């Protein structure tokens, strides 16, 4: 902390306290700990437990949880919601929490203060409304832009069909192996709305003499050890992309140690093995 404090933009404890005084905590109910019925239902019902593992985050207040309403079903542009879903989401803000609904940069909605005792009922509603896609499986962790040449006039290359094709590949791979944490971010042009620079795997749509191509980067990180990804090499045509991503994931799966996530393996073994595998087969 010491070295950073000299920067003018550093947020000090004093400043945090000053700003915090302008906010008051929501009217939480007092619970002594986790809700026993909620824990029992997780034990008893695998589907509920899976949803809880992927879409619920711990809360600092006992007896509460934060819930992600996923907007990333396969075959729908990530982040898109229908008018009915928006109305349903707005309604959920009332019975299930304290009247607040947040939009995240990962293109989802979050109910930040849900009582654990309400989670089972909320899960049923999420399934009915199409909000229950597991959010933290690898292919869904990407926050790729929900735009393509058809919906953003700046796009060099379509991202939605590519995202869909890759997601199907990931669905298969994740079924066979537990891939772990992997951020896959896609941007349709250099404006980088999909944050491709900081994806563990980043994909950027580029235009080559009027044709659509995709440039792949590896090793980006938006976490505590933030890093910009390194470009893998020459770009690829659309139909090559699912295989390219599979090969990158294969190298990781073959090289990882039991405790490593994708980004750890990449940092340890570097770009060369990925480059070798991908270009040996495609160029
Ligand atoms: S990255 Fe480019 S194509 Fe994608 S939304 Fe942003 S401006 Fe549009």
Short mmCIF file of C-alpha atoms and ligand atoms in Angstrom, two decimals:
data_model
loop_
_atom_site.label_atom_id
_atom_site.label_comp_id
_atom_site.label_asym_id
_atom_site.label_seq_id
_atom_site.Cartn_x
_atom_site.Cartn_y
_atom_site.Cartn_z
CA UNK A 1 0.00 0.00 0.00
CA UNK A 2 2.83 2.36 0.94
CA UNK A 3 4.29 2.72 -2.54
CA UNK A 4 0.87 3.36 -4.09
CA UNK A 5 -0.10 6.11 -1.68
CA UNK A 6 1.95 8.69 -3.49
CA UNK A 7 -0.33 8.55 -6.54
CA UNK A 8 -2.92 11.37 -6.66
CA UNK A 9 -5.74 8.96 -7.56
CA UNK A 10 -5.10 6.64 -4.59
CA UNK A 11 -8.24 6.11 -2.56
CA UNK A 12 -7.35 6.67 1.09
CA UNK A 13 -9.15 5.23 4.13
CA UNK A 14 -10.18 8.80 5.11
CA UNK A 15 -11.78 9.35 1.72
CA UNK A 16 -13.60 6.00 1.93
CA UNK A 17 -15.02 6.98 5.34
CA UNK A 18 -16.03 10.42 4.08
CA UNK A 19 -17.95 8.95 1.12
CA UNK A 20 -19.43 6.08 3.18
CA UNK A 21 -21.18 8.60 5.43
CA UNK A 22 -23.43 9.54 2.50
CA UNK A 23 -24.84 6.02 2.29
CA UNK A 24 -26.91 4.05 4.75
CA UNK A 25 -27.08 0.24 4.93
CA UNK A 26 -30.29 -1.42 3.65
CA UNK A 27 -32.76 -2.59 6.30
CA UNK A 28 -31.38 -6.12 6.69
CA UNK A 29 -33.15 -8.61 8.92
CA UNK A 30 -31.03 -10.05 11.71
CA UNK A 31 -30.02 -13.67 11.21
CA UNK A 32 -27.49 -15.49 13.33
CA UNK A 33 -25.98 -17.46 10.43
CA UNK A 34 -26.77 -19.52 7.34
CA UNK A 35 -30.37 -20.57 6.85
CA UNK A 36 -30.67 -24.27 7.75
CA UNK A 37 -33.49 -24.99 5.29
CA UNK A 38 -31.48 -23.47 2.42
CA UNK A 39 -28.46 -25.62 3.28
CA UNK A 40 -30.63 -28.73 3.54
CA UNK A 41 -32.19 -28.07 0.12
CA UNK A 42 -28.73 -27.71 -1.39
CA UNK A 43 -27.81 -31.09 0.06
CA UNK A 44 -30.99 -32.69 -1.20
CA UNK A 45 -31.27 -31.30 -4.72
CA UNK A 46 -28.33 -31.45 -7.10
CA UNK A 47 -29.75 -28.94 -9.60
CA UNK A 48 -30.31 -26.37 -6.89
CA UNK A 49 -26.85 -26.93 -5.48
CA UNK A 50 -25.26 -26.54 -8.93
CA UNK A 51 -27.12 -23.28 -9.49
CA UNK A 52 -26.11 -22.08 -6.04
CA UNK A 53 -22.44 -22.88 -6.71
CA UNK A 54 -22.42 -21.04 -10.04
CA UNK A 55 -24.82 -18.15 -9.54
CA UNK A 56 -24.75 -17.23 -5.85
CA UNK A 57 -22.08 -15.21 -4.12
CA UNK A 58 -21.49 -14.99 -0.38
CA UNK A 59 -22.83 -11.94 1.45
CA UNK A 60 -21.21 -10.05 4.29
CA UNK A 61 -24.53 -10.06 6.19
CA UNK A 62 -25.43 -13.45 7.77
CA UNK A 63 -28.43 -15.16 6.16
CA UNK A 64 -28.18 -13.23 2.87
CA UNK A 65 -26.68 -13.90 -0.58
CA UNK A 66 -26.06 -12.05 -3.84
CA UNK A 67 -27.62 -13.74 -6.87
CA UNK A 68 -26.59 -13.45 -10.51
CA UNK A 69 -29.45 -13.50 -13.02
CA UNK A 70 -27.57 -14.83 -16.01
CA UNK A 71 -28.25 -13.33 -19.43
CA UNK A 72 -26.10 -15.85 -21.28
CA UNK A 73 -28.08 -18.83 -22.55
CA UNK A 74 -26.40 -20.59 -25.46
CA UNK A 75 -27.64 -19.37 -28.87
CA UNK A 76 -28.65 -15.93 -27.57
CA UNK A 77 -26.39 -12.89 -27.78
CA UNK A 78 -24.78 -12.60 -24.32
CA UNK A 79 -26.31 -9.76 -22.35
CA UNK A 80 -29.50 -9.62 -24.38
CA UNK A 81 -32.78 -9.70 -22.47
CA UNK A 82 -36.32 -9.74 -23.83
CA UNK A 83 -38.96 -7.23 -22.71
CA UNK A 84 -40.62 -10.03 -20.71
CA UNK A 85 -37.33 -10.86 -18.98
CA UNK A 86 -36.78 -7.20 -18.09
CA UNK A 87 -40.24 -6.99 -16.57
CA UNK A 88 -39.69 -10.26 -14.71
CA UNK A 89 -36.33 -9.03 -13.42
CA UNK A 90 -37.88 -5.78 -12.20
CA UNK A 91 -40.56 -7.76 -10.37
CA UNK A 92 -37.93 -9.93 -8.71
CA UNK A 93 -36.43 -6.85 -7.10
CA UNK A 94 -39.46 -6.54 -4.84
CA UNK A 95 -40.33 -9.86 -3.21
CA UNK A 96 -36.81 -11.21 -3.19
CA UNK A 97 -34.79 -8.31 -2.06
CA UNK A 98 -34.63 -4.69 -1.05
CA UNK A 99 -35.90 -3.13 -4.27
CA UNK A 100 -32.58 -2.95 -6.07
CA UNK A 101 -31.40 -4.55 -9.29
CA UNK A 102 -27.85 -4.07 -10.56
CA UNK A 103 -26.39 -4.41 -14.05
CA UNK A 104 -22.84 -5.77 -14.15
CA UNK A 105 -20.06 -5.23 -16.67
CA UNK A 106 -20.19 -8.98 -17.22
CA UNK A 107 -23.53 -8.46 -18.94
CA UNK A 108 -25.71 -9.93 -16.22
CA UNK A 109 -28.15 -8.68 -13.61
CA UNK A 110 -27.53 -9.06 -9.88
CA UNK A 111 -29.90 -9.16 -6.94
CA UNK A 112 -27.47 -8.08 -4.26
CA UNK A 113 -29.40 -8.72 -1.03
CA UNK A 114 -31.49 -11.90 -1.16
CA UNK A 115 -32.48 -13.74 2.03
CA UNK A 116 -31.12 -17.29 1.91
CA UNK A 117 -34.59 -18.52 2.88
CA UNK A 118 -35.88 -17.18 -0.48
CA UNK A 119 -33.21 -18.71 -2.69
CA UNK A 120 -35.00 -21.94 -3.51
CA UNK A 121 -38.13 -20.12 -4.71
CA UNK A 122 -35.97 -17.63 -6.59
CA UNK A 123 -34.21 -20.51 -8.36
CA UNK A 124 -37.58 -21.77 -9.64
CA UNK A 125 -38.43 -18.34 -11.01
CA UNK A 126 -34.97 -18.00 -12.58
CA UNK A 127 -35.46 -21.29 -14.42
CA UNK A 128 -38.89 -20.21 -15.68
CA UNK A 129 -37.59 -16.85 -16.89
CA UNK A 130 -34.36 -18.11 -18.48
CA UNK A 131 -32.07 -16.53 -15.86
CA UNK A 132 -30.58 -19.76 -14.52
CA UNK A 133 -27.71 -20.40 -16.95
CA UNK A 134 -24.71 -21.44 -14.84
CA UNK A 135 -22.71 -18.25 -14.75
CA UNK A 136 -19.22 -19.32 -13.80
CA UNK A 137 -18.57 -22.17 -16.15
CA UNK A 138 -15.76 -21.16 -18.47
CA UNK A 139 -17.62 -20.27 -21.61
CA UNK A 140 -20.05 -18.12 -19.68
CA UNK A 141 -17.51 -16.17 -17.75
CA UNK A 142 -16.63 -14.18 -20.80
CA UNK A 143 -18.19 -10.79 -21.03
CA UNK A 144 -18.04 -10.56 -24.74
CA UNK A 145 -19.79 -7.76 -26.49
CA UNK A 146 -23.33 -8.67 -27.49
CA UNK A 147 -22.84 -7.00 -30.81
CA UNK A 148 -21.88 -8.02 -34.29
CA UNK A 149 -21.85 -6.51 -37.75
CA UNK A 150 -25.61 -6.78 -37.68
CA UNK A 151 -26.05 -4.75 -34.51
CA UNK A 152 -23.00 -2.49 -34.20
CA UNK A 153 -22.03 -0.52 -37.26
CA UNK A 154 -18.39 -0.40 -36.15
CA UNK A 155 -17.85 -4.15 -36.02
CA UNK A 156 -15.10 -5.52 -38.26
CA UNK A 157 -16.24 -9.07 -37.72
CA UNK A 158 -19.30 -10.79 -36.31
CA UNK A 159 -18.82 -11.81 -32.72
CA UNK A 160 -22.12 -13.51 -31.92
CA UNK A 161 -21.88 -16.52 -34.26
CA UNK A 162 -18.26 -16.96 -33.21
CA UNK A 163 -19.23 -16.77 -29.55
CA UNK A 164 -21.94 -19.33 -30.10
CA UNK A 165 -19.68 -21.74 -31.96
CA UNK A 166 -17.02 -21.41 -29.28
CA UNK A 167 -19.53 -21.81 -26.48
CA UNK A 168 -20.74 -25.09 -27.98
CA UNK A 169 -17.12 -26.27 -28.14
CA UNK A 170 -16.63 -25.26 -24.52
CA UNK A 171 -19.83 -26.98 -23.46
CA UNK A 172 -18.42 -30.25 -24.84
CA UNK A 173 -14.94 -29.74 -23.41
CA UNK A 174 -16.21 -28.69 -20.01
CA UNK A 175 -18.37 -31.78 -19.98
CA UNK A 176 -15.29 -33.94 -20.40
CA UNK A 177 -12.90 -31.98 -18.18
CA UNK A 178 -13.34 -29.46 -15.41
CA UNK A 179 -11.69 -26.55 -17.20
CA UNK A 180 -11.82 -24.19 -14.22
CA UNK A 181 -11.73 -20.40 -14.41
CA UNK A 182 -11.22 -19.08 -17.89
CA UNK A 183 -12.25 -15.65 -19.14
CA UNK A 184 -12.86 -15.58 -22.87
CA UNK A 185 -13.56 -12.07 -24.13
CA UNK A 186 -14.49 -11.07 -27.66
CA UNK A 187 -14.52 -7.61 -29.25
CA UNK A 188 -15.83 -6.83 -32.72
CA UNK A 189 -13.32 -4.00 -33.31
CA UNK A 190 -10.44 -2.08 -31.73
CA UNK A 191 -12.87 -0.11 -29.56
CA UNK A 192 -12.65 -3.19 -27.36
CA UNK A 193 -16.09 -3.07 -25.73
CA UNK A 194 -15.66 -6.84 -25.11
CA UNK A 195 -12.42 -6.20 -23.15
CA UNK A 196 -10.53 -8.70 -25.28
CA UNK A 197 -7.17 -7.31 -24.07
CA UNK A 198 -7.76 -8.62 -20.56
CA UNK A 199 -9.37 -11.97 -21.41
CA UNK A 200 -7.33 -15.04 -20.54
CA UNK A 201 -8.21 -15.78 -24.13
CA UNK A 202 -8.98 -12.61 -26.08
CA UNK A 203 -10.50 -12.47 -29.55
CA UNK A 204 -10.57 -9.35 -31.70
CA UNK A 205 -12.48 -9.03 -34.96
CA UNK A 206 -10.26 -7.54 -37.68
CA UNK A 207 -10.90 -6.57 -41.25
CA UNK A 208 -8.51 -7.81 -43.95
CA UNK A 209 -9.31 -6.40 -47.34
CA UNK A 210 -13.02 -6.58 -46.66
CA UNK A 211 -12.96 -10.09 -45.16
CA UNK A 212 -13.63 -10.95 -41.52
CA UNK A 213 -10.76 -12.36 -39.47
CA UNK A 214 -10.07 -12.90 -35.80
CA UNK A 215 -6.91 -12.13 -33.88
CA UNK A 216 -6.31 -14.22 -30.77
CA UNK A 217 -4.41 -13.10 -27.67
CA UNK A 218 -3.55 -15.12 -24.57
CA UNK A 219 -2.61 -14.25 -21.01
CA UNK A 220 -4.72 -11.15 -20.40
CA UNK A 221 -5.99 -10.77 -16.86
CA UNK A 222 -8.45 -8.37 -15.28
CA UNK A 223 -7.84 -9.70 -11.76
CA UNK A 224 -5.41 -8.55 -9.11
CA UNK A 225 -2.43 -9.32 -11.36
CA UNK A 226 -3.82 -7.31 -14.25
CA UNK A 227 -2.14 -7.96 -17.60
CA UNK A 228 -2.68 -7.25 -21.28
CA UNK A 229 -2.81 -10.38 -23.43
CA UNK A 230 -0.08 -11.22 -25.93
CA UNK A 231 -1.00 -11.79 -29.56
CA UNK A 232 -0.75 -15.46 -30.52
CA UNK A 233 0.15 -14.84 -34.18
CA UNK A 234 -1.55 -14.34 -37.56
CA UNK A 235 -5.34 -14.05 -37.43
CA UNK A 236 -7.87 -16.77 -38.30
CA UNK A 237 -10.95 -17.14 -40.46
CA UNK A 238 -14.28 -17.59 -38.69
CA UNK A 239 -14.58 -21.30 -39.35
CA UNK A 240 -11.14 -21.91 -37.81
CA UNK A 241 -11.98 -20.31 -34.49
CA UNK A 242 -13.66 -23.16 -32.56
CA UNK A 243 -10.74 -25.47 -33.38
CA UNK A 244 -8.21 -22.78 -32.43
CA UNK A 245 -9.84 -22.31 -29.05
CA UNK A 246 -10.05 -26.07 -28.51
CA UNK A 247 -6.34 -26.43 -29.20
CA UNK A 248 -5.47 -23.64 -26.79
CA UNK A 249 -7.59 -25.31 -24.11
CA UNK A 250 -6.05 -28.71 -24.92
CA UNK A 251 -2.54 -27.38 -24.31
CA UNK A 252 -3.69 -26.02 -20.97
CA UNK A 253 -5.42 -29.29 -19.98
CA UNK A 254 -2.36 -31.35 -20.91
CA UNK A 255 0.10 -29.02 -19.15
CA UNK A 256 -1.71 -27.92 -16.01
CA UNK A 257 -0.82 -29.05 -12.53
CA UNK A 258 -3.75 -29.99 -10.28
CA UNK A 259 -3.99 -26.60 -8.60
CA UNK A 260 -3.53 -24.45 -11.72
CA UNK A 261 -6.18 -22.40 -13.55
CA UNK A 262 -5.64 -21.46 -17.22
CA UNK A 263 -3.89 -18.18 -16.45
CA UNK A 264 -1.46 -19.86 -14.01
CA UNK A 265 -0.47 -22.45 -16.60
CA UNK A 266 -0.04 -19.77 -19.25
CA UNK A 267 2.24 -17.76 -16.97
CA UNK A 268 4.31 -20.83 -16.19
CA UNK A 269 4.74 -22.31 -19.69
CA UNK A 270 4.49 -19.13 -21.78
CA UNK A 271 3.17 -18.60 -25.29
CA UNK A 272 5.38 -21.04 -27.23
CA UNK A 273 3.51 -24.36 -26.63
CA UNK A 274 0.18 -22.73 -27.54
CA UNK A 275 1.60 -21.17 -30.68
CA UNK A 276 3.19 -24.42 -31.73
CA UNK A 277 -0.02 -26.43 -31.35
CA UNK A 278 -2.34 -23.94 -33.00
CA UNK A 279 -0.22 -23.05 -36.03
CA UNK A 280 1.10 -26.57 -36.61
CA UNK A 281 -2.41 -27.60 -37.46
CA UNK A 282 -3.94 -24.54 -39.08
CA UNK A 283 -1.21 -22.76 -41.09
S1 LIG B 1 -16.02 -3.45 -29.83
FE1 LIG B 1 -16.45 -2.34 -31.74
S2 LIG B 1 -17.98 -3.65 -32.75
FE2 LIG B 1 -17.95 -4.27 -30.61
S3 LIG B 1 -19.55 -3.00 -29.65
FE3 LIG B 1 -17.62 -1.94 -29.38
S4 LIG B 1 -17.57 -0.51 -31.10
FE4 LIG B 1 -19.09 -2.07 -31.62
#
